[in-house]
Coordinates of C-alpha atoms in Angstrom, one line a residue:
Chain A
X1 CA 99.8 101.8 99.2
X2 CA 100.3 98.9 97.0
X3 CA 101.2 95.1 97.5
X4 CA 101.0 92.3 95.6
X5 CA 101.7 88.8 97.3
X6 CA 102.8 85.3 96.1
X7 CA 102.1 82.7 98.2
X8 CA 104.0 79.9 96.4
X9 CA 108.2 80.7 96.8
X10 CA 108.9 77.3 95.2
X11 CA 106.9 75.2 93.0
X12 CA 108.1 72.2 91.8
X13 CA 106.4 69.6 89.2
X14 CA 107.2 67.4 86.7
X15 CA 106.6 67.6 83.0
X16 CA 102.8 67.4 81.8
X17 CA 101.6 68.4 85.7
X18 CA 99.0 71.2 86.1
X19 CA 100.5 74.7 87.5
X20 CA 98.4 77.2 89.5
X21 CA 100.5 80.2 91.0
X22 CA 98.5 82.5 93.5
X23 CA 99.0 86.1 93.3
X24 CA 97.0 88.6 95.6
X25 CA 96.8 92.0 95.4
X26 CA 95.9 94.9 97.9
X27 CA 94.4 98.5 96.1
X28 CA 91.0 99.3 96.5
X29 CA 91.0 100.6 92.8
X30 CA 90.9 99.9 89.4
X31 CA 94.2 98.1 88.1
X32 CA 96.3 96.6 85.9
X33 CA 97.7 92.9 86.7
X34 CA 100.6 91.7 84.5
X35 CA 103.0 88.1 84.8
X36 CA 106.1 88.8 84.4
X37 CA 109.3 85.4 83.9
X38 CA 112.5 85.6 83.8
X39 CA 114.1 82.3 82.2
X40 CA 117.0 81.2 83.6
X41 CA 120.0 83.6 82.5
X42 CA 117.6 86.3 81.1
X43 CA 115.4 89.2 81.3
X44 CA 112.2 89.6 82.6
X45 CA 109.9 88.9 80.1
X46 CA 106.1 90.0 79.7
X47 CA 104.1 86.3 80.1
X48 CA 100.6 88.2 80.0
X49 CA 98.4 91.3 81.3
X50 CA 94.8 92.7 81.8
X51 CA 93.5 96.3 81.8
X52 CA 89.5 95.6 81.3
X53 CA 87.0 93.6 79.7
X54 CA 87.4 89.5 79.6
X55 CA 88.6 88.7 82.9
X56 CA 90.4 85.2 81.4
X57 CA 93.5 86.2 79.6
X58 CA 95.8 84.6 77.3
X59 CA 99.6 84.8 77.1
X60 CA 102.1 83.3 75.8
X61 CA 103.2 79.8 75.7
X62 CA 100.1 78.3 76.9
X63 CA 99.9 80.4 80.2
X64 CA 96.3 82.5 81.6
X65 CA 95.6 84.0 84.4
X66 CA 92.4 84.8 86.0
X67 CA 91.2 88.1 87.3
X68 CA 88.7 87.7 90.4
X69 CA 88.4 91.2 91.2
X70 CA 86.4 90.1 94.2
X71 CA 89.0 88.1 95.7
X72 CA 91.7 91.0 94.2
X73 CA 93.9 87.8 92.5
X74 CA 95.2 87.3 89.5
X75 CA 96.5 83.6 89.4
X76 CA 98.5 82.8 86.3
X77 CA 98.0 79.0 84.8
X78 CA 99.0 76.1 82.6
X79 CA 97.3 72.9 81.9
X80 CA 100.5 71.0 81.3
X81 CA 103.8 71.9 82.0
X82 CA 106.9 72.1 79.9
X83 CA 110.6 71.9 81.0
X84 CA 111.2 74.9 79.2
X85 CA 108.4 76.5 81.8
X86 CA 111.8 76.6 84.7
X87 CA 111.7 80.4 85.6
X88 CA 110.9 82.5 87.7
X89 CA 107.0 84.3 87.8
X90 CA 106.7 87.3 89.1
X91 CA 103.1 89.0 89.2
X92 CA 102.6 92.9 89.3
X93 CA 100.3 95.6 89.1
X94 CA 100.3 99.2 88.5
X95 CA 97.3 101.4 89.2
X96 CA 95.1 103.0 86.8
X97 CA 96.6 105.4 84.8
X98 CA 99.7 105.2 87.3
X99 CA 103.7 104.0 86.5
X100 CA 104.4 102.4 89.4
X101 CA 104.3 99.1 88.7
X102 CA 104.8 96.5 91.9
X103 CA 105.8 93.1 91.7
X104 CA 105.4 90.4 94.4
X105 CA 108.2 88.4 95.5
X106 CA 108.6 86.1 92.2
X107 CA 107.5 82.2 92.7
X108 CA 110.7 80.2 91.6
X109 CA 109.0 77.2 89.4
X110 CA 111.0 73.7 88.5
X111 CA 109.6 71.6 86.1
X112 CA 111.5 68.1 85.9
X113 CA 111.1 65.7 83.5
Chain B
X1 CA 117.5 90.4 73.6
X2 CA 114.7 93.1 75.2
X3 CA 116.3 96.4 73.2
X4 CA 117.4 98.1 76.6
X5 CA 120.9 97.7 77.7
X6 CA 122.4 98.1 81.4
X7 CA 126.1 98.5 81.8
X8 CA 128.0 97.2 83.5
X9 CA 127.0 93.8 84.1
X10 CA 128.7 92.9 87.3
X11 CA 130.0 95.7 89.4
X12 CA 132.9 94.8 92.3
X13 CA 133.7 97.3 95.2
X14 CA 134.0 98.4 99.0
X15 CA 131.6 99.7 101.4
X16 CA 131.3 103.5 101.3
X17 CA 132.5 103.6 97.7
X18 CA 130.3 105.4 94.9
X19 CA 129.5 104.1 91.5
X20 CA 127.0 104.5 88.6
X21 CA 125.0 102.2 87.3
X22 CA 123.9 103.1 83.0
X23 CA 121.3 102.2 81.2
X24 CA 120.5 102.6 77.9
X25 CA 116.7 102.1 76.8
X26 CA 115.1 100.9 73.9
X27 CA 114.5 103.3 70.8
X28 CA 112.2 105.0 70.9
X29 CA 111.2 104.6 74.4
X30 CA 110.2 107.8 76.8
X31 CA 110.0 106.1 80.1
X32 CA 113.0 104.3 82.0
X33 CA 112.6 102.7 85.0
X34 CA 115.4 101.3 87.6
X35 CA 114.3 98.2 90.2
X36 CA 116.7 97.0 92.7
X37 CA 116.1 93.3 93.0
X38 CA 117.8 91.5 95.9
X39 CA 117.0 87.8 97.8
X40 CA 114.7 88.8 101.1
X41 CA 112.9 92.0 99.3
X42 CA 112.6 90.8 95.7
X43 CA 111.9 93.3 92.7
X44 CA 111.7 96.9 94.4
X45 CA 111.1 99.7 92.2
X46 CA 113.2 103.1 93.0
X47 CA 112.4 105.3 90.4
X48 CA 110.8 106.0 86.8
X49 CA 112.2 108.8 84.7
X50 CA 109.8 109.8 81.7
X51 CA 111.4 112.1 79.0
X52 CA 113.9 113.4 81.1
X53 CA 112.0 114.1 84.2
X54 CA 111.4 112.4 87.3
X55 CA 107.6 110.7 87.1
X56 CA 107.9 108.0 90.5
X57 CA 109.8 107.6 93.2
X58 CA 109.6 104.6 95.3
X59 CA 111.8 103.1 97.5
X60 CA 115.1 105.2 96.9
X61 CA 117.0 105.9 99.2
X62 CA 118.5 109.2 99.8
X63 CA 122.2 108.2 99.2
X64 CA 120.8 106.8 95.7
X65 CA 119.9 109.0 92.7
X66 CA 119.2 109.0 89.1
X67 CA 118.6 111.3 85.7
X68 CA 117.6 110.5 82.7
X69 CA 119.8 112.5 80.4
X70 CA 118.7 114.6 76.6
X71 CA 119.6 111.8 74.4
X72 CA 117.5 109.4 76.8
X73 CA 119.5 107.1 78.3
X74 CA 120.0 107.0 82.7
X75 CA 122.4 106.4 85.3
X76 CA 121.6 105.2 88.9
X77 CA 124.0 106.6 91.0
X78 CA 124.4 104.7 94.1
X79 CA 127.0 106.5 96.7
X80 CA 128.2 105.6 100.8
X81 CA 127.4 101.7 99.5
X82 CA 126.5 99.3 102.2
X83 CA 127.4 95.7 102.2
X84 CA 123.1 95.4 102.1
X85 CA 123.2 97.7 98.6
X86 CA 124.1 94.5 97.3
X87 CA 122.1 93.0 94.8
X88 CA 120.7 93.6 91.0
X89 CA 119.8 96.7 89.7
X90 CA 117.1 96.2 86.4
X91 CA 116.6 99.3 84.4
X92 CA 113.5 98.9 82.0
X93 CA 111.5 100.9 79.3
X94 CA 108.7 101.7 77.8
X95 CA 107.0 103.7 75.2
X96 CA 104.3 105.8 76.9
X97 CA 103.3 106.7 80.0
X98 CA 100.5 106.5 82.6
X99 CA 97.9 103.1 82.3
X100 CA 101.2 101.1 81.9
X101 CA 102.1 98.6 79.3
X102 CA 104.7 96.1 78.4
X103 CA 108.0 96.7 80.8
X104 CA 111.3 96.1 78.6
X105 CA 113.9 95.3 80.7
X106 CA 117.9 94.8 80.9
X107 CA 119.7 91.8 81.9
X108 CA 120.5 93.7 85.4
X109 CA 123.9 94.7 86.5
X110 CA 125.0 92.8 89.7
X111 CA 126.4 94.8 92.5
X112 CA 128.5 93.2 95.3
X113 CA 129.4 95.7 97.7
X114 CA 132.4 93.6 99.3

């Protein structure tokens, strides 16, 4: 069965620090990969997604993620975080051509000014 | 605003009771998904409907059931409630099925079972 692991449960950073959140998935076939974000009091929304092509994908608000197939990883990065990036971040995966979006347990990011 | 509407936003009930959560997808979206978010288990996929038919099933308990109506809104029925069912229940919708693209999430229904 597919699963997603997010190693960092809670990350605390100062503004302007660089961010990298880890995500590993277990599935042997072709996958689609996603990062969703949930700002305090708001609904989940898509940050970025990878279906195929360039393994480095850029999303909204300066976020990017790199798909490394050999490592089954899809880590999220941002070179310089802002206080407004405080949120919970979820990595998710679907097996190719299926509808079951499986989420990781989430990483809570707190950014202090 | 994602365009997905969930009601009620908050619900407090007792063990053994039954509740119904309602979801209206974005206009034009045919797929509806239900997720349960709890502190200890994260976001768990429950079930998905596409144009009225069950499409995929996840970790949904037998005490839970769902359906999608002809107008595409969906209901999640939770019965014989237990304390452990307390969670945030999210509905999401998408335009199509297969090669899942972006899901649009509602703000969730917070269920508290006392």
